[in-house]
Coordinates of C-alpha atoms in Angstrom, one line a residue:
A1 CA -9.3 66.7 53.2
F2 CA -12.1 69.4 53.9
P3 CA -11.4 70.3 57.6
E4 CA -13.9 73.5 57.0
A5 CA -16.6 71.2 55.9
S6 CA -19.5 69.0 57.6
V7 CA -19.5 66.0 57.7
H8 CA -22.0 63.3 58.0
S9 CA -21.6 59.3 57.7
T10 CA -24.1 56.7 57.5
D11 CA -24.6 53.3 57.3
I12 CA -27.3 50.4 58.1
S13 CA -25.5 48.6 60.2
S14 CA -24.5 50.1 63.8
D15 CA -21.8 48.5 64.1
M16 CA -20.1 50.0 61.3
V17 CA -21.2 53.5 62.8
K18 CA -19.2 52.2 65.6
A19 CA -15.9 51.7 63.9
A20 CA -17.0 55.3 62.1
E21 CA -17.2 56.9 65.3
S22 CA -13.9 55.7 66.3
R23 CA -12.0 57.3 63.1
L24 CA -13.7 60.2 63.3
R25 CA -13.6 60.9 67.5
G26 CA -11.2 64.3 67.5
Q27 CA -13.1 65.9 64.1
G28 CA -15.0 68.5 65.4
N29 CA -17.0 69.0 61.6
A30 CA -17.8 65.3 61.3
Q31 CA -20.5 63.0 62.8
A32 CA -21.9 59.3 62.3
K33 CA -25.6 57.5 62.4
V34 CA -27.5 54.8 62.0
A35 CA -29.6 55.8 59.0
D36 CA -31.0 53.5 55.9
M37 CA -30.3 55.4 52.5
E38 CA -33.5 54.3 51.1
D39 CA -35.4 56.1 54.1
L40 CA -33.4 59.8 54.9
E41 CA -35.8 60.9 57.4
D42 CA -33.6 62.5 59.3
F43 CA -32.5 65.1 56.1
D44 CA -34.6 67.0 55.1
D45 CA -34.9 68.5 51.9
G46 CA -32.2 69.9 49.9
T47 CA -29.3 69.7 53.1
F48 CA -26.4 68.3 51.3
D49 CA -24.5 69.9 48.1
L50 CA -22.4 66.4 48.1
V51 CA -23.6 62.9 48.4
T52 CA -20.5 60.1 48.2
C53 CA -21.8 56.5 48.4
S54 CA -18.7 53.8 47.3
Y55 CA -20.0 50.4 46.9
G56 CA -23.1 50.8 48.9
L57 CA -26.1 51.5 45.8
M58 CA -26.0 47.4 44.8
F59 CA -26.4 46.3 48.4
A60 CA -29.3 48.5 48.6
E61 CA -33.0 46.4 48.6
D62 CA -34.6 49.1 46.0
P63 CA -31.4 50.9 44.6
D64 CA -34.8 53.2 42.9
Q65 CA -35.6 54.2 45.8
A66 CA -31.9 55.5 47.7
L67 CA -31.2 57.3 44.5
Y68 CA -34.6 59.0 45.3
E69 CA -33.5 59.6 48.7
I70 CA -30.0 60.8 47.5
H71 CA -32.3 63.3 45.1
R72 CA -34.3 64.5 47.4
V73 CA -31.0 65.4 50.2
L74 CA -29.0 67.3 47.5
K75 CA -29.1 70.7 47.0
P76 CA -30.2 71.9 43.1
G77 CA -27.5 71.9 41.4
G78 CA -26.0 69.6 44.1
T79 CA -23.3 66.3 43.6
L80 CA -23.7 62.2 43.6
I81 CA -20.6 60.3 43.7
T82 CA -21.0 56.9 44.2
T83 CA -18.9 53.3 42.8
V84 CA -20.3 50.2 42.4
W85 CA -18.3 47.0 41.8
E86 CA -18.3 45.7 37.5
N87 CA -16.2 42.6 38.4
L88 CA -15.1 40.6 41.9
T89 CA -12.2 37.9 40.9
T90 CA -14.2 36.6 44.7
E91 CA -17.3 36.2 42.5
R92 CA -15.3 33.1 40.7
A93 CA -15.0 31.4 44.3
A94 CA -18.5 31.8 44.6
D95 CA -20.7 29.0 43.3
T96 CA -17.9 26.1 44.3
L97 CA -17.9 27.5 48.1
L98 CA -21.7 27.6 47.9
R99 CA -23.1 24.7 46.2
A100 CA -20.0 22.1 48.2
A101 CA -21.8 23.7 51.7
C102 CA -24.8 22.7 50.2
D103 CA -23.9 19.3 49.4
G104 CA -22.7 18.9 45.7
N105 CA -26.5 20.6 45.0
S106 CA -26.4 22.9 41.7
V107 CA -29.3 24.6 42.1
L108 CA -27.8 27.3 44.7
P109 CA -30.7 29.3 47.0
E110 CA -30.5 33.3 46.1
R111 CA -28.0 35.3 47.2
I112 CA -28.8 37.5 49.7
I113 CA -26.0 39.9 49.3
D114 CA -24.8 40.6 45.6
P115 CA -21.7 42.7 44.9
V116 CA -22.1 43.0 41.2
A117 CA -26.0 44.0 41.4
L118 CA -25.4 47.1 39.9
A119 CA -22.5 45.9 36.6
G120 CA -25.0 45.1 33.6
P121 CA -24.2 47.3 30.7
R122 CA -26.0 51.0 31.5
H123 CA -28.0 49.4 34.3
L124 CA -26.3 52.5 37.3
E125 CA -26.3 55.0 34.7
G126 CA -30.5 54.3 34.5
L127 CA -31.0 54.2 37.5
I128 CA -29.1 57.8 38.6
E129 CA -31.2 59.3 35.4
K130 CA -34.2 57.6 36.1
A131 CA -34.0 59.3 40.3
G132 CA -34.3 62.6 38.1
M133 CA -30.1 63.8 38.1
S134 CA -27.8 64.1 35.0
L135 CA -24.4 61.8 34.7
I136 CA -21.6 64.2 34.6
T137 CA -18.8 61.5 34.2
V138 CA -18.6 57.8 34.1
D139 CA -15.5 56.8 34.7
Q140 CA -13.9 52.6 35.1
G141 CA -10.5 51.4 37.1
E142 CA -9.3 48.4 39.0
Y143 CA -7.1 47.1 41.8
S144 CA -6.2 44.3 43.3
F145 CA -7.3 43.1 47.0
E146 CA -4.2 42.9 49.4
L147 CA -4.8 41.4 52.1
K148 CA -1.6 41.3 55.4
G149 CA -1.1 37.3 56.4
S150 CA -2.3 37.8 60.3
G151 CA -2.0 34.1 61.2
N152 CA -5.2 33.6 61.3
S153 CA -6.2 31.0 58.1
D154 CA -10.1 31.7 58.9
D155 CA -10.4 35.6 57.9
T156 CA -8.3 34.2 54.6
F157 CA -11.4 32.0 53.7
K158 CA -14.0 35.2 54.9
F159 CA -12.9 37.4 52.8
V160 CA -12.6 35.4 49.8
S161 CA -16.6 34.0 50.3
M162 CA -17.4 37.5 51.5
P163 CA -20.2 37.4 48.2
V164 CA -21.5 34.1 50.3
Y165 CA -20.5 34.7 53.4
P166 CA -24.1 35.8 54.6
N167 CA -25.9 32.6 52.4
L168 CA -22.9 30.4 54.8
V169 CA -24.2 31.5 58.2
D170 CA -28.4 31.1 57.3
L171 CA -27.3 27.4 56.1
V172 CA -25.9 26.8 59.4
E173 CA -28.2 28.6 61.6
S174 CA -31.4 27.1 60.0
G175 CA -29.8 24.1 60.3
E176 CA -30.8 22.9 56.6
Y177 CA -27.0 22.6 56.0
P178 CA -25.7 22.0 59.3
Q179 CA -21.7 22.0 58.1
A180 CA -22.2 24.1 55.3
M181 CA -19.1 26.7 56.7
E182 CA -17.1 23.7 57.7
K183 CA -17.8 21.8 53.7
A184 CA -17.4 25.2 52.2
K185 CA -13.9 25.5 53.7
A186 CA -12.8 22.4 53.0
A187 CA -13.6 23.4 49.6
F188 CA -11.9 26.5 49.2
Y189 CA -8.4 25.1 50.5
E190 CA -8.5 22.2 48.4
T191 CA -9.7 23.4 45.4
V192 CA -9.9 28.0 45.0
A193 CA -7.1 28.4 47.0
N194 CA -4.9 27.1 43.8
E195 CA -6.9 29.1 41.6
D196 CA -5.2 31.8 39.1
W197 CA -6.9 34.0 40.3
L198 CA -5.7 33.9 43.7
T199 CA -2.1 34.1 45.9
I200 CA -1.8 32.9 49.5
N201 CA 1.1 33.8 51.3
D202 CA 2.9 31.6 53.6
D203 CA 2.2 34.0 56.4
G204 CA -2.2 34.0 55.2
G205 CA -1.5 36.8 53.3
I206 CA -3.7 37.0 50.1
K207 CA -3.9 39.1 46.9
T208 CA -6.1 38.9 43.7
K209 CA -6.0 39.4 40.9
P210 CA -7.3 43.0 39.1
N211 CA -11.5 43.5 39.9
R212 CA -13.1 46.8 38.2
Y213 CA -15.2 49.0 39.3
K214 CA -16.9 52.2 38.1
L215 CA -17.0 55.8 39.4
A216 CA -20.0 57.5 38.4
V217 CA -20.0 61.4 39.0
A218 CA -24.3 62.9 38.3
R219 CA -25.8 66.0 39.8
R220 CA -29.2 66.6 40.7
K221 CA -31.5 69.5 38.0
Y222 CA -31.8 72.9 39.3
E223 CA -35.7 72.7 39.7
D224 CA -38.6 75.3 40.4
N225 CA -40.1 71.6 42.8
D226 CA -39.7 68.8 44.1
G227 CA -43.1 67.5 44.2
K228 CA -42.6 64.3 46.1
R229 CA -43.1 61.0 44.0
K230 CA -44.5 57.9 45.3
I231 CA -41.8 55.0 44.7
V232 CA -43.5 51.9 44.5
R233 CA -40.8 49.5 46.3
R234 CA -39.9 46.1 44.5
K235 CA -37.2 44.2 45.1
K236 CA -35.2 43.3 41.6
P237 CA -35.4 46.6 39.7
K238 CA -36.0 46.2 35.9
V239 CA -34.4 49.8 33.9
E240 CA -34.4 50.0 30.7
L241 CA -33.0 53.1 30.1
Y242 CA -34.7 53.7 26.3
Q243 CA -37.8 53.0 25.0
R244 CA -38.4 49.5 23.1
S245 CA -40.8 48.9 20.6
K246 CA -43.3 47.1 21.9
Q247 CA -43.9 44.6 18.2
P248 CA -42.3 41.5 19.4
P249 CA -38.4 41.1 17.8
V250 CA -38.3 40.0 13.8
H251 CA -37.9 36.3 13.7
T252 CA -33.9 35.2 12.7
S253 CA -33.7 31.7 12.4
P254 CA -30.4 30.2 13.8
K255 CA -28.5 29.7 9.9
E256 CA -29.7 33.2 9.1
M257 CA -28.2 34.6 13.2
S258 CA -24.7 32.8 11.9
Q259 CA -24.9 34.2 8.8
A260 CA -25.8 37.8 9.9
F261 CA -22.9 37.8 12.4
D262 CA -20.4 34.9 11.5
Q263 CA -18.1 37.6 9.3
V264 CA -18.2 40.2 12.7
L265 CA -17.3 37.9 14.5
T266 CA -15.1 35.9 12.8
D267 CA -13.0 39.0 12.4
A268 CA -13.7 39.8 15.9
Y269 CA -12.4 36.9 17.7
T270 CA -9.5 36.1 15.8
R271 CA -8.5 39.6 17.1
I272 CA -9.3 38.2 20.4
N273 CA -5.6 36.6 22.1
N274 CA -7.6 36.1 25.7
G275 CA -10.9 35.4 25.0
P276 CA -12.5 32.0 26.1
W277 CA -10.8 29.6 23.3
H278 CA -7.9 28.4 25.7
E279 CA -10.2 28.1 28.7
T280 CA -11.8 25.8 26.5
V281 CA -9.0 23.8 25.9
R282 CA -7.7 23.5 29.3
K283 CA -11.2 21.5 30.5
V284 CA -10.2 19.9 27.5
E285 CA -6.8 18.8 28.4
H286 CA -8.4 18.0 31.9
I287 CA -10.7 15.7 30.5
L288 CA -9.3 13.8 29.0
R289 CA -6.0 14.1 31.1
G290 CA -4.6 10.0 32.1
H291 CA -6.4 9.1 28.0
D292 CA -4.9 7.9 25.6
E293 CA -5.0 10.4 23.2
S294 CA -5.8 9.1 19.9
R295 CA -8.8 7.4 20.9
A296 CA -10.7 10.4 22.2
K297 CA -14.0 11.6 19.8
I298 CA -14.5 16.0 20.1
L299 CA -17.2 17.3 18.8
N300 CA -16.9 21.3 18.6
L301 CA -21.0 22.4 18.0
G302 CA -21.7 26.0 16.8
S303 CA -18.6 26.3 15.7
G304 CA -19.6 29.8 12.9
V305 CA -16.1 31.4 13.8
N306 CA -14.2 28.4 13.6
E307 CA -13.3 28.7 17.2
P308 CA -12.3 26.6 19.9
A309 CA -12.5 24.1 17.0
A310 CA -9.3 24.7 15.4
S311 CA -7.6 25.2 19.1
L312 CA -9.2 21.8 20.2
I313 CA -7.1 20.4 16.7
D314 CA -3.9 22.0 17.5
R315 CA -3.6 21.1 21.3
F316 CA -5.2 17.3 20.4
P317 CA -3.3 16.2 17.0
R318 CA -4.0 12.7 17.7
A319 CA -8.0 12.9 18.8
S320 CA -11.1 12.9 16.1
V321 CA -11.8 16.3 16.0
T322 CA -15.9 16.8 14.6
E323 CA -17.2 20.5 14.2
S324 CA -20.7 21.3 13.5
D325 CA -22.8 24.5 13.1
T326 CA -25.8 23.3 13.6
L327 CA -26.8 22.4 17.6
Q328 CA -30.5 21.6 17.4
K329 CA -29.9 18.2 14.8
L330 CA -27.6 15.9 15.4
S331 CA -29.6 13.2 13.4
A332 CA -25.8 12.4 11.6
F333 CA -24.3 11.7 14.9
E334 CA -25.2 7.7 16.8
D335 CA -26.0 7.6 20.1
G336 CA -23.4 7.5 22.4
S337 CA -20.1 8.9 19.9
F338 CA -18.0 11.6 22.0
D339 CA -16.2 11.6 24.7
V340 CA -16.4 15.4 25.1
V341 CA -18.6 17.7 23.5
T342 CA -18.0 21.6 23.7
C343 CA -20.1 24.7 22.8
A344 CA -18.9 28.3 22.9
F345 CA -21.6 30.8 22.7
G346 CA -23.9 28.8 20.4
L347 CA -27.0 27.7 22.8
S348 CA -27.5 31.2 23.5
F349 CA -29.0 31.8 20.1
L350 CA -31.3 28.8 20.0
D351 CA -35.4 29.6 20.7
D352 CA -35.1 26.1 21.9
P353 CA -31.7 25.4 24.0
E354 CA -33.5 22.2 25.9
K355 CA -34.0 20.4 22.6
A356 CA -30.3 20.8 21.6
M357 CA -29.1 19.7 25.2
K358 CA -31.2 16.6 24.6
E359 CA -29.2 16.0 21.6
I360 CA -26.2 16.9 23.4
H361 CA -27.1 14.0 26.1
R362 CA -27.6 11.5 23.4
V363 CA -24.8 11.9 21.5
L364 CA -22.5 11.6 24.7
K365 CA -20.9 8.6 25.6
P366 CA -22.0 7.9 29.1
G367 CA -19.6 9.5 31.5
G368 CA -18.8 11.7 28.6
S369 CA -18.1 15.2 29.4
L370 CA -19.6 19.2 28.0
V371 CA -17.8 22.0 28.1
M372 CA -20.2 24.8 27.0
A373 CA -19.7 29.6 27.6
V374 CA -22.1 31.2 27.5
W375 CA -22.4 35.2 28.2
D376 CA -23.0 36.8 31.3
S377 CA -23.0 40.0 30.6
L378 CA -21.2 42.2 27.5
S379 CA -19.8 45.4 27.8
V380 CA -20.8 46.7 23.9
E381 CA -24.2 46.8 25.3
H382 CA -24.2 49.8 26.4
M383 CA -22.7 51.1 23.3
S384 CA -24.9 49.8 20.9
D385 CA -28.1 51.1 22.9
E386 CA -26.2 54.2 22.3
I387 CA -25.8 53.3 18.8
M388 CA -29.3 52.1 18.9
A389 CA -30.4 55.9 21.2
A390 CA -29.1 57.9 17.9
V391 CA -30.1 56.0 15.0
M392 CA -33.9 55.9 15.5
K393 CA -33.8 59.7 16.2
G394 CA -36.0 59.6 19.7
N395 CA -38.2 56.9 18.5
P396 CA -38.4 53.7 20.6
L397 CA -35.8 50.9 20.2
P398 CA -37.2 47.6 18.4
P399 CA -36.4 44.3 19.3
R400 CA -33.2 42.9 19.4
A401 CA -32.8 40.7 16.5
V402 CA -30.6 39.2 19.3
D403 CA -30.6 38.0 22.9
Y404 CA -26.8 37.0 23.3
L405 CA -28.0 37.2 27.4
S406 CA -30.5 34.3 27.3
L407 CA -28.3 32.0 29.4
A408 CA -27.4 34.9 31.8
R409 CA -30.1 34.6 34.1
P410 CA -28.6 33.1 37.5
H411 CA -29.0 29.8 37.7
A412 CA -30.4 29.6 34.2
V413 CA -27.6 27.4 33.2
A414 CA -27.9 24.7 35.8
K415 CA -31.2 24.6 35.8
L416 CA -30.6 23.9 31.7
I417 CA -27.9 20.9 32.3
E418 CA -29.8 18.9 35.2
G419 CA -33.1 19.1 32.7
S420 CA -31.2 17.0 30.6
N421 CA -30.1 14.5 32.5
M422 CA -26.4 15.8 32.9
S423 CA -24.5 16.8 36.4
V424 CA -23.0 20.4 36.5
I425 CA -19.9 19.3 37.6
K426 CA -18.4 23.2 37.7
I427 CA -19.2 26.7 36.8
D428 CA -16.4 29.2 36.5
H429 CA -16.6 33.3 35.3
E430 CA -14.5 34.8 33.4
E431 CA -13.5 37.7 31.4
F432 CA -12.1 40.0 28.7
P433 CA -11.7 43.1 27.2
F434 CA -12.1 43.6 23.7
Q435 CA -9.3 45.1 21.6
L436 CA -11.1 47.8 19.3
S437 CA -7.5 48.1 17.5
G438 CA -4.3 48.6 18.1
G439 CA -3.4 52.0 17.5
L440 CA -4.7 55.7 17.4
D441 CA -6.6 55.4 13.9
H442 CA -9.6 53.5 15.4
Q443 CA -12.4 56.4 13.7
T444 CA -11.5 54.3 10.9
D445 CA -11.1 51.3 12.2
D446 CA -14.2 49.7 10.7
F447 CA -13.2 46.7 12.9
A448 CA -14.0 48.6 15.8
F449 CA -17.4 49.3 14.8
N450 CA -18.5 46.0 13.7
V451 CA -17.4 45.0 17.3
A452 CA -18.9 47.4 19.1
T453 CA -22.2 46.9 17.1
I454 CA -22.2 43.2 17.6
P455 CA -25.4 43.4 19.2
I456 CA -27.0 45.8 16.6
H457 CA -26.4 44.7 13.5
Q458 CA -29.4 42.6 12.1
N459 CA -31.4 45.8 13.2
L460 CA -29.3 48.0 11.7
L461 CA -29.7 45.6 8.7
D462 CA -33.3 45.5 8.9
L463 CA -33.7 49.1 9.1
E464 CA -31.9 50.0 6.1
K465 CA -33.8 46.6 4.4
S466 CA -37.4 48.0 5.4
G467 CA -36.8 51.5 4.4
E468 CA -37.6 52.9 7.9
N469 CA -33.6 54.7 7.8
P470 CA -32.2 53.7 4.3
N471 CA -29.2 55.4 6.3
A472 CA -28.3 52.8 9.9
F473 CA -25.4 52.2 9.0
R474 CA -24.4 55.8 8.6
D475 CA -26.4 57.4 11.8
A476 CA -24.4 54.3 14.0
H477 CA -20.5 55.7 12.5
D478 CA -21.5 58.6 13.3
A479 CA -22.9 57.6 17.5
F480 CA -20.1 55.9 17.6
K481 CA -16.9 58.0 16.9
K482 CA -19.0 60.1 19.3
I483 CA -18.5 57.7 21.7
I484 CA -14.1 57.1 21.2
D485 CA -14.7 60.8 21.5
D486 CA -16.4 61.1 24.6
G487 CA -14.0 58.1 26.2
I488 CA -16.5 57.2 29.4
L489 CA -17.1 53.9 27.7
V490 CA -14.0 52.7 26.1
H491 CA -10.1 53.1 27.2
K492 CA -7.0 52.7 26.2
D493 CA -3.7 51.3 27.3
S494 CA -0.4 53.0 27.2
K495 CA 0.2 52.5 24.3
G496 CA -2.9 53.5 22.7
H497 CA -4.1 50.7 22.0
L498 CA -8.4 51.1 22.3
F499 CA -10.7 48.3 24.5
T500 CA -14.2 48.3 25.6
G501 CA -15.1 47.3 29.4
P502 CA -14.7 43.4 30.4
N503 CA -17.3 41.4 28.5
R504 CA -17.9 38.3 31.5
F505 CA -19.0 34.5 30.1
K506 CA -19.2 31.6 32.0
L507 CA -17.7 28.6 32.3
A508 CA -19.4 25.4 32.8
I509 CA -18.0 21.6 32.7
A510 CA -21.2 19.1 32.8
R511 CA -21.5 15.1 32.5
R512 CA -23.6 12.8 31.4
Q513 CA -24.5 10.1 33.8
F514 CA -23.9 6.4 33.9
E515 CA -27.1 5.3 32.5
D516 CA -27.9 1.9 31.6
A517 CA -29.7 1.3 28.2
D518 CA -33.6 2.4 29.9
G519 CA -31.8 5.1 31.7
V520 CA -31.4 3.4 34.5
L521 CA -28.3 4.8 36.3
E522 CA -25.7 2.5 37.1
K523 CA -25.1 1.0 41.3

């Protein structure tokens, strides 16, 4: 595309560089070499007009350092174009395959690579700006993976297991689980190959549902001097784009929290056609398959928005479905009362989710099942940070009254389940966008604003009530309109309907173990 430009291709892997050299053979304006993006010592300061990095930054041990090096080798005014994954369909299979490789152990080894390490709201943008570059645009797109059939089914397995393949190799070579690869392959063909996000043709070719990526364009600012900065390396950098107040967050009880958010959530979730409710119902269908529905007892917890209780009642009209908005004190229910307990997102709001899980364990019958959903990432987190920054007018952001992502940490759900003496059966990852409007009149649609400010709704109420900013909601509305006009954090479909980026949640199935009166497992 640019035959007169000087192009340098680098990778830390010598095998990848050899492959690049083969493709570049005969191109006099291009060369390939081994280089670590965190240490580009072979290149002088201000060497390049343009740096591109496609799906590489999330694999850096220290992306802060990598972006500093990119800043250094760019000329003042030079441009960075980089892409990272926001979601990857093959991630849905990762935990299933790794758990099978570890003989069903739900406490899994830490991932050697994480393709979605920079998928969090504002994570990539924060790193870029921290490195001293200015964001020009941030776009989002998606496409499916298609792999032509090669006649070798192992190629299909290796492709789908990509997020955990290095772990599988390590488990075998270390001797910890010598049969890890075979067991993961067996799980792939028995379970993963039948999932609805993956289509496998007769010739072994595959096609996945769309994978979503983020493409950022940034520019190195014009500066008088660089002045090399000392970078402290750390394996897992935590980025705060906006400074937050050092004060402790305002304590909000689950009841107060529910009252503050119910109206917003009820309005939002009832307009979501592809949310978590149908996934929860599907899991319960699977659990009750082959059983007498009329004898089934289901308890839905945290049903502030009347879901998925309403969907469960519609789907299982002969079953007994009980709703409760209280999670931690289930004293109204006797031990071993229910066959299934469902809880969609309620556990994320509790100060003591461990206590709630013990109560769930108590009211479940031995062998009974829990179906629970927690947020893994929320697209509106990014929008709410932008809005709150405008509301605070340069002052530190107040701590959030609600942490929707309190159980988003790796293995947090599995540890919570096992800590209550239940067994993890399966943990899936699903996602859906929030639809902000049904047409082009989005700027006057309070529904869209309410969804965008769900994570900070309580903070806005507190700012107005305390007098710290009597116009907090007006300022928030203005900031939201600017976000819509910029079109970076939202997108429209062909009909003009406005959507956020994908919201990712974990859907876990757990089972209370069969125990006798003393809590000893049956033999």
